mmCIF file of C-alpha atoms in Angstrom:
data_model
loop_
_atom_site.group_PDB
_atom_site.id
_atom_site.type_symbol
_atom_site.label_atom_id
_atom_site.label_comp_id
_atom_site.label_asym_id
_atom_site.label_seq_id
_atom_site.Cartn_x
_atom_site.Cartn_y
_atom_site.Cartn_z
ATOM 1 C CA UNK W 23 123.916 116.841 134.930
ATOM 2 C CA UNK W 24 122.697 120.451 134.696
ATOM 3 C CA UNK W 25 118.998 120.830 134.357
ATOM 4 C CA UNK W 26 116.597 124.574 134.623
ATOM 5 C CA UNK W 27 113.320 125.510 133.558
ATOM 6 C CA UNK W 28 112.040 128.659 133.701
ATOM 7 C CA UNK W 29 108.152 129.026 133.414
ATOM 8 C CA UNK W 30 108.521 133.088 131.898
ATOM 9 C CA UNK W 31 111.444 132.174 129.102
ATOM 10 C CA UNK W 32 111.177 135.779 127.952
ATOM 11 C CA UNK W 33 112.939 136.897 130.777
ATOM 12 C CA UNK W 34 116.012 134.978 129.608
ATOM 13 C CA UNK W 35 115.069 136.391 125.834
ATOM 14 C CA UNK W 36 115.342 139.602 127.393
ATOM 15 C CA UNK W 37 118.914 138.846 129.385
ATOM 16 C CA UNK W 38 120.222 137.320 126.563
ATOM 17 C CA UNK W 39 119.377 140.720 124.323
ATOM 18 C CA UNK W 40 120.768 142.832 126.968
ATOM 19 C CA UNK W 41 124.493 141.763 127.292
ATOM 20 C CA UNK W 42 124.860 140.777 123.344
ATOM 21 C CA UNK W 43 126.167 144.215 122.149
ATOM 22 C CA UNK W 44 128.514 143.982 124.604
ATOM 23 C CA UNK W 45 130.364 140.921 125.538
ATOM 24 C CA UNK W 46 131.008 138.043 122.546
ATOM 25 C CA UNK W 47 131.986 134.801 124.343
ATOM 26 C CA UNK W 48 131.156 134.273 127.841
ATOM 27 C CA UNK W 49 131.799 131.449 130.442
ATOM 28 C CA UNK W 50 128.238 130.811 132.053
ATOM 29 C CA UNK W 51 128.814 129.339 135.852
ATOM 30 C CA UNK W 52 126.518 126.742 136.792
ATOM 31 C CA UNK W 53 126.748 126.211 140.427
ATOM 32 C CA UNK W 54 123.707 124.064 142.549
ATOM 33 C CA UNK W 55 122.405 127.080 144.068
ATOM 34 C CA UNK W 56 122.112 129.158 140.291
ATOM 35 C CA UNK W 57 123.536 130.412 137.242
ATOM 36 C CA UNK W 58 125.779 133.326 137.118
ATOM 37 C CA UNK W 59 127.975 134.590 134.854
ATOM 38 C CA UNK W 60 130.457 137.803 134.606
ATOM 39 C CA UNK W 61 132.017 139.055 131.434
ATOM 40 C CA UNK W 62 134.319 141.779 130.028
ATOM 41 C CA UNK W 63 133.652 143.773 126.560
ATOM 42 C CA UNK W 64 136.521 143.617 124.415
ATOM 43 C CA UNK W 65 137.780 147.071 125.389
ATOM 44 C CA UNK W 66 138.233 146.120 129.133
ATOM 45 C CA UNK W 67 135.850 149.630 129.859
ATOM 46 C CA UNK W 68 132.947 147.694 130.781
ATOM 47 C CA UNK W 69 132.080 144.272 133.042
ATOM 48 C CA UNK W 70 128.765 142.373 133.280
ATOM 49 C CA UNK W 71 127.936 140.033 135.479
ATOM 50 C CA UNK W 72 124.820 138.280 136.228
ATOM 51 C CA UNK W 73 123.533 135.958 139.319
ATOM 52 C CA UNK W 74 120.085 133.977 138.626
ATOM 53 C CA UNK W 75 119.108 132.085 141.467
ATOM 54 C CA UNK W 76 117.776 128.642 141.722
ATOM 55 C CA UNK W 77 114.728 129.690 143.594
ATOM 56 C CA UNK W 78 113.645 131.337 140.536
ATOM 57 C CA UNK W 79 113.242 128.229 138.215
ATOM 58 C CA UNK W 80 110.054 126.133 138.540
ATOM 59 C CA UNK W 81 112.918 123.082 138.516
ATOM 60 C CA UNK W 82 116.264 123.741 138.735
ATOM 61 C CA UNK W 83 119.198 120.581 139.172
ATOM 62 C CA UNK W 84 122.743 120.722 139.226
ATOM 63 C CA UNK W 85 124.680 118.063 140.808
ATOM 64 C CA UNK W 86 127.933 120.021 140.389
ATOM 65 C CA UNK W 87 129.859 123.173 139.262
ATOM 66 C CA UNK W 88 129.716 123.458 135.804
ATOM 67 C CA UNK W 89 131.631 126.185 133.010
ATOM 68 C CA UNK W 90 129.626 126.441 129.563
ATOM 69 C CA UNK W 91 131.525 128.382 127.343
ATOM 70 C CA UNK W 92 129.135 129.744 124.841
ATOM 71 C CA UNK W 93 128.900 132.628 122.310
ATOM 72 C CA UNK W 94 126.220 135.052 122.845
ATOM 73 C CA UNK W 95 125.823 136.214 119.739
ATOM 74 C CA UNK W 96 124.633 132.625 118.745
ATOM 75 C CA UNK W 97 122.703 131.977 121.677
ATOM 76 C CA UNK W 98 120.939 135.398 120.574
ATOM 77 C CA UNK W 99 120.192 133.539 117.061
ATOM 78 C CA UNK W 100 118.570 130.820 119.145
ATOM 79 C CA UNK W 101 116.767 132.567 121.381
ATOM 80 C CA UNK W 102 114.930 134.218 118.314
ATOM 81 C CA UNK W 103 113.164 131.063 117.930
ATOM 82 C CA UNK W 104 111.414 131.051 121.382
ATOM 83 C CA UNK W 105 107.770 132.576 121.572
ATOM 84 C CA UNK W 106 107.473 135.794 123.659
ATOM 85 C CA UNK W 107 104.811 133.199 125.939
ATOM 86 C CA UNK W 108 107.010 129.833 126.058
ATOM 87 C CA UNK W 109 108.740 128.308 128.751
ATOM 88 C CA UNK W 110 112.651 127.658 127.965
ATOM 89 C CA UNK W 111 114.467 124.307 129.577
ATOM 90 C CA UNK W 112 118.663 124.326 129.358
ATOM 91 C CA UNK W 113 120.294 121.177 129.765
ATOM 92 C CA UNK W 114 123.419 119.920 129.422
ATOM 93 C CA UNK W 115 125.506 116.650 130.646
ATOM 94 C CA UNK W 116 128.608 116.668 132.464
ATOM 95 C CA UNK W 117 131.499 117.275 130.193
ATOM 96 C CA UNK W 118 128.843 118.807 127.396
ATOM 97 C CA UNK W 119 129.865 119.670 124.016
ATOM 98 C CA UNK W 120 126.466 121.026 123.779
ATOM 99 C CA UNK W 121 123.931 123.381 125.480
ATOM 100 C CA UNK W 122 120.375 122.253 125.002
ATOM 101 C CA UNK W 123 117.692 124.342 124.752
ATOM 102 C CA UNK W 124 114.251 123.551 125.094
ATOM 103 C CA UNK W 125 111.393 125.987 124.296
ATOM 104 C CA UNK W 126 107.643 124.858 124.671
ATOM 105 C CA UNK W 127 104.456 126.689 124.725
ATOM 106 C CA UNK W 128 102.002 124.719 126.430
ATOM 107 C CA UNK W 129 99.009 126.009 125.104
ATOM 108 C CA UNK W 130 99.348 125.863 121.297
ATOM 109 C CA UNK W 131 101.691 122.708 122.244
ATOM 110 C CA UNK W 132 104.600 123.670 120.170
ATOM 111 C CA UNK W 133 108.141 122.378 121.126
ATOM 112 C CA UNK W 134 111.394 123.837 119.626
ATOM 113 C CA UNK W 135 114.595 122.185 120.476
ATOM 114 C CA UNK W 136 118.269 123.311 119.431
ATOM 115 C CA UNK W 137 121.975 122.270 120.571
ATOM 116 C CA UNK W 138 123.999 124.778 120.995
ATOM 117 C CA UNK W 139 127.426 124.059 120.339
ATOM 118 C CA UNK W 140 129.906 124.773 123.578
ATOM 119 C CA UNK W 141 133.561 126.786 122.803
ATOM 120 C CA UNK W 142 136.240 126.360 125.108
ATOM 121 C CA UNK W 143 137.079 130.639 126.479
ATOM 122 C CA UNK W 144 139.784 131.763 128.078
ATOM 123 C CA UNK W 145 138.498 134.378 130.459
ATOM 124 C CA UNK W 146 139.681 136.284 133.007
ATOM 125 C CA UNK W 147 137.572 136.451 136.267
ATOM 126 C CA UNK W 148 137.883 139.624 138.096
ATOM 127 C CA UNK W 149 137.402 139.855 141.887
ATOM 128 C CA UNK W 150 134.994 142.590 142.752
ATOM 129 C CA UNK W 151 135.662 143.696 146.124
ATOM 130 C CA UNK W 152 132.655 144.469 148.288
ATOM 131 C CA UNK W 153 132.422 148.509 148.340
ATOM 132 C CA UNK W 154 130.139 150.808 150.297
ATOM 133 C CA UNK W 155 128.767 153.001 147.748
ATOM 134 C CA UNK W 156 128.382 156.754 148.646
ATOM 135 C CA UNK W 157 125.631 157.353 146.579
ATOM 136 C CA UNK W 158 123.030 154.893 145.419
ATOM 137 C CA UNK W 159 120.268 156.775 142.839
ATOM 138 C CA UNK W 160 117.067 154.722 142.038
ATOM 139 C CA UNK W 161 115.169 155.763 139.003
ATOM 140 C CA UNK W 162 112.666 154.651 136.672
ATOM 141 C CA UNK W 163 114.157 152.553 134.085
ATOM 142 C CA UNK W 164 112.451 154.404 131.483
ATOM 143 C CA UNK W 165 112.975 157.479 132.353
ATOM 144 C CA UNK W 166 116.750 156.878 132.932
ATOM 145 C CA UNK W 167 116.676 155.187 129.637
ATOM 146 C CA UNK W 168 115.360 158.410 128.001
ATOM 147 C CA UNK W 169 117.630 160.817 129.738
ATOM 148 C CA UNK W 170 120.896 159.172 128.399
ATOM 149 C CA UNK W 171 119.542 158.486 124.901
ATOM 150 C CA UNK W 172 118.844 162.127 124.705
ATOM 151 C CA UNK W 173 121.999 163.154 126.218
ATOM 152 C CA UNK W 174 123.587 160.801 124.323
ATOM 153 C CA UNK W 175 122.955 162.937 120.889
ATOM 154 C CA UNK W 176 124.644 166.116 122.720
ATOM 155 C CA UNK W 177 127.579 164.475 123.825
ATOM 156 C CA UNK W 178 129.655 161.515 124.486
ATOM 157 C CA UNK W 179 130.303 162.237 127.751
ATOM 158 C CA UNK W 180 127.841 162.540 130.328
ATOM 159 C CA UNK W 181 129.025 163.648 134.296
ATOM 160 C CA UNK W 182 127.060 162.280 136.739
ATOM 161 C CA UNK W 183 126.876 164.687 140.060
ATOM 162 C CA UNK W 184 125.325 163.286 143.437
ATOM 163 C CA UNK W 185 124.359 165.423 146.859
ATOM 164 C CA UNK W 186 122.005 164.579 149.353
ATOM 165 C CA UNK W 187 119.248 167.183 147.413
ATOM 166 C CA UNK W 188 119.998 165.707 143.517
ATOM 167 C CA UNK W 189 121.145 163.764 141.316
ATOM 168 C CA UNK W 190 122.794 165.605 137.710
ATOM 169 C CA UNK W 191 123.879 164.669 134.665
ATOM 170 C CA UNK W 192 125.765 167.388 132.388
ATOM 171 C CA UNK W 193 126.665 167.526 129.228
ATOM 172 C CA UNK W 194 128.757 169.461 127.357
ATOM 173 C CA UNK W 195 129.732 169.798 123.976
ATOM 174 C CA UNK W 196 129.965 171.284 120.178
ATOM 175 C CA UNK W 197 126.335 171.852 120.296
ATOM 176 C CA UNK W 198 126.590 173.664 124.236
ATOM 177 C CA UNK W 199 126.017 172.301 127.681
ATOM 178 C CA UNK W 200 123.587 171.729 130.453
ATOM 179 C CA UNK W 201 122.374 169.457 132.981
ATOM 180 C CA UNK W 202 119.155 167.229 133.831
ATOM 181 C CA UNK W 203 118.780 167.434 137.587
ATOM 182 C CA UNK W 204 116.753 165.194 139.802
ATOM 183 C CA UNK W 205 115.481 165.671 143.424
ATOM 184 C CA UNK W 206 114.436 163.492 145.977
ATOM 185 C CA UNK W 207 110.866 162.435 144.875
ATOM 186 C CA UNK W 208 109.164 159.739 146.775
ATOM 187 C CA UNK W 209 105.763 160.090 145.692
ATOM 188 C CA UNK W 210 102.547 157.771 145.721
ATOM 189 C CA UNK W 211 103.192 156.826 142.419
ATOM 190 C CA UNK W 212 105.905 154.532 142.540
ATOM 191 C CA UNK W 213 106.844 154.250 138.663
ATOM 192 C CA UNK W 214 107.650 158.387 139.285
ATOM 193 C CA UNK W 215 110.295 157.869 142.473
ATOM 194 C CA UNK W 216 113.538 158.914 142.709
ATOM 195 C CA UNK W 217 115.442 158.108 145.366
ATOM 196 C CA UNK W 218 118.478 159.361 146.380
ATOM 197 C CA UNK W 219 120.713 157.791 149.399
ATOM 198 C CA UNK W 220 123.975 159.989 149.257
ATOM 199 C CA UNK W 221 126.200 159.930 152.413
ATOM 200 C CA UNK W 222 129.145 161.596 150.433
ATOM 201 C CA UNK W 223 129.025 163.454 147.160
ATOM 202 C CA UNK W 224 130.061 162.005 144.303
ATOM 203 C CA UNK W 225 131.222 163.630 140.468
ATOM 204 C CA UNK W 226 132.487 161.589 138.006
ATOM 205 C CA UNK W 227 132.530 161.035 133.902
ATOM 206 C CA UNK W 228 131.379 158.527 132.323
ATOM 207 C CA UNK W 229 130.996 157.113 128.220
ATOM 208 C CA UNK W 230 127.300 158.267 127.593
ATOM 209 C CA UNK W 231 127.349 155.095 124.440
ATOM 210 C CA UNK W 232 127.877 152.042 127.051
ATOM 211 C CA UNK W 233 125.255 153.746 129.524
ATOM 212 C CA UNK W 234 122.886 153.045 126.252
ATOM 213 C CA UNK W 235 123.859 149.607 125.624
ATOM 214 C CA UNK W 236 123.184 148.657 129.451
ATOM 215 C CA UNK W 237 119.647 150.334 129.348
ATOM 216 C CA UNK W 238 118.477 147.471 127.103
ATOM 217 C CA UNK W 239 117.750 145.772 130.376
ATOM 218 C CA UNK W 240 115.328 148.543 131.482
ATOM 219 C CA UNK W 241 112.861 145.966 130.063
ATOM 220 C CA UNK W 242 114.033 143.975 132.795
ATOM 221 C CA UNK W 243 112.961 146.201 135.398
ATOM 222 C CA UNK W 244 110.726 148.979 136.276
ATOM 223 C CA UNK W 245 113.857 150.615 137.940
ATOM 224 C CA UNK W 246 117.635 150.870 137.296
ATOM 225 C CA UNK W 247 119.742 151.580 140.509
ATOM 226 C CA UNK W 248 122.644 153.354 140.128
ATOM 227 C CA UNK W 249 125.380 152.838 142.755
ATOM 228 C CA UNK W 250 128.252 155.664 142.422
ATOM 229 C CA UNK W 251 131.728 155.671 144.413
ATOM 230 C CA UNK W 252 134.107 158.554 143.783
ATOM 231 C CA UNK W 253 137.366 156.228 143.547
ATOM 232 C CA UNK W 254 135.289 152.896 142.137
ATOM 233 C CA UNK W 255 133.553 152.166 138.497
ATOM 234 C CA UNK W 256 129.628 153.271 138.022
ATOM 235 C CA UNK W 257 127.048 150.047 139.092
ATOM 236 C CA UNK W 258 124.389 150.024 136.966
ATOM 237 C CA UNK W 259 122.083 147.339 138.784
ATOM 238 C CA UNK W 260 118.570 145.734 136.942
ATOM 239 C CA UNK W 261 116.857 143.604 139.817
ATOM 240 C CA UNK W 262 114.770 140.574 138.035
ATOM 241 C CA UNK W 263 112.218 139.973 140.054
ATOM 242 C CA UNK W 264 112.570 136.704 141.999
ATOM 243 C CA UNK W 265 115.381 135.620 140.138
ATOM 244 C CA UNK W 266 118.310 137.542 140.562
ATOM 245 C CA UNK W 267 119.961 140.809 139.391
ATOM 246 C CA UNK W 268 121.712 141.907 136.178
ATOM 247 C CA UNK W 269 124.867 144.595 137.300
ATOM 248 C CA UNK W 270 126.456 146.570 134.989
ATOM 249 C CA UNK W 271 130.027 147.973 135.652
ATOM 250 C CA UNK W 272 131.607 150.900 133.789
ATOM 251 C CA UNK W 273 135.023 152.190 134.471
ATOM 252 C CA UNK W 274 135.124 156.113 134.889
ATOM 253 C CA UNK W 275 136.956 158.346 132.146
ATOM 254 C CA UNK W 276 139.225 161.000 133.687
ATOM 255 C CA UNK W 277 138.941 164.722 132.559
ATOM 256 C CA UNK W 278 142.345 165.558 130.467
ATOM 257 C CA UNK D 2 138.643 156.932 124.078
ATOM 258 C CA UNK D 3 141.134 159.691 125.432
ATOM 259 C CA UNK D 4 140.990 159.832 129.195
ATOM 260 C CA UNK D 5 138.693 156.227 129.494
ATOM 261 C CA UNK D 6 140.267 154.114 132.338
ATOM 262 C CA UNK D 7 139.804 150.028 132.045
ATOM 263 C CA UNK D 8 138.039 148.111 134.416
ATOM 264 C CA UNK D 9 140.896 146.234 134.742
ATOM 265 C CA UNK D 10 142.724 148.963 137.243
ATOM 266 C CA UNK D 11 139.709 148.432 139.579
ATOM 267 C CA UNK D 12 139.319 144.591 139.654
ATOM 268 C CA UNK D 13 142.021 142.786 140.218
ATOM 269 C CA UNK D 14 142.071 139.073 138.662
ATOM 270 C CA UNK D 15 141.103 136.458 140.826
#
């Protein structure tokens, strides 16, 4: 028996929106201590994976490890019917067929239920080894949002260039080149940091059109932290607030 | 996508 409720169901609106444009069918891990799930898109370039902790949920059971295979381009459809304000309950038995999924809104005291049919996925799981990462950038979401949407119109490759004094990305195509450059900035006003923690320098490319599709989770978080190793894929990590954290990986193209 | 590695090369399977 697997039972969650989470009092702020938008958050899982939002997760749900974030990691539909790029992964189709998806295992979801149910363990006792959370939910977690990690994911592929179809061209092997990109890996999501996402850890929600128990401790989050205002009631959260599982009496053993569960796999729900479900299709997130369906659970998208469902999630459409929740209210921005209601709270969402997933349950399912052992052995499910189903995934059901409760959303209620206690003050206008509407209910909306909806089973969810389960597929049966064959998925790899990938072993991420634990890495020190040489650089770690944080930046407001927004802002890094902006900067690769922009970019993004320039080029479809964006290089990504860490030192201890910035943090660049360059640019350069039919149109011409350049760079936006960050510095260190650890200002009062927190939503306008920057900040950079490089012990080695780090320069690698990456596809500016999967850097967009991860930024739909900047709704998720007021910042995105980007964790760079010269010989390891790009981390692109969304921290929901008391509940867990939403990590993007993104395999590195090589210059020809 | 010339010169795009897969994620594959870095992650082993488990």
């Amino acid at each position: 028996m697997f039972e969650a409720k989470l009092t702020e169901g938008l958050i899982l609106k939002k997760i749900v929106e974030s990691i539909k444009d790029i992964v189709t069918d998806v295992n979801i891990d149910i363990s006792p201590s959370g939910i977690s799930l990690q994911a592929m898109d179809s061209s092997h370039v990109a890996l999501v994976s996402l850890n929600l902790s128990m401790d989050g949920f205002e009631h959260y059971r599982a009496d053993t490890n569960m796999v729900l295979g479900v299709s997130i381009a369906n659970l998208a459809k469902v999630m459409k019917l929740a209210d921005n304000n209601d709270q969402i309950t997933l349950q399912a038995d052992q052995e499910a067929t189903h995934l059901k999924i409760i959303f209620e809104n206690p003050k206008t005291e509407r209910t909306t239920e909806f089973n969810l049919n389960l597929i049966t996925i064959d998925s790899e799981h990938l072993a991420i080894p634990e890495t020190e990462y040489s650089s770690v950038v944080t930046i407001n979401s927004g802002e890094f949002s902006k900067i690769c949407k922009e970019l993004f119109s320039l080029s479809e490759t964006v290089q990504i260039t860490t030192n201890t004094d910035y943090v660049q990305f360059s640019v350069e195509g039919e149109v011409g080149s350049g760079q936006v450059r960050l510095g260190h900035n650890d200002s009062e006003k927190k939503e306008d940091q920057t900040i950079l923690e490089v012990s080695e320098s780090v320069q690698q490319q990456f596809a500016i059109r999967y850097l967009n599709m991860f930024n739909k989770a900047s709704t998720l978080s007021s910042f995105t932290r980007l964790c760079l190793h010269q010989e390891q894929p790009l981390v692109v990590e969304f921290k929901i607030d008391n509940l867990g954290v939403l990590k993007y990986f993104l395999a590195p193209k090589i210059s020809d | 996508m010339s010169g795009q590695q897969s994620i594959m090369k870095f992650f082993g399977s488990k």
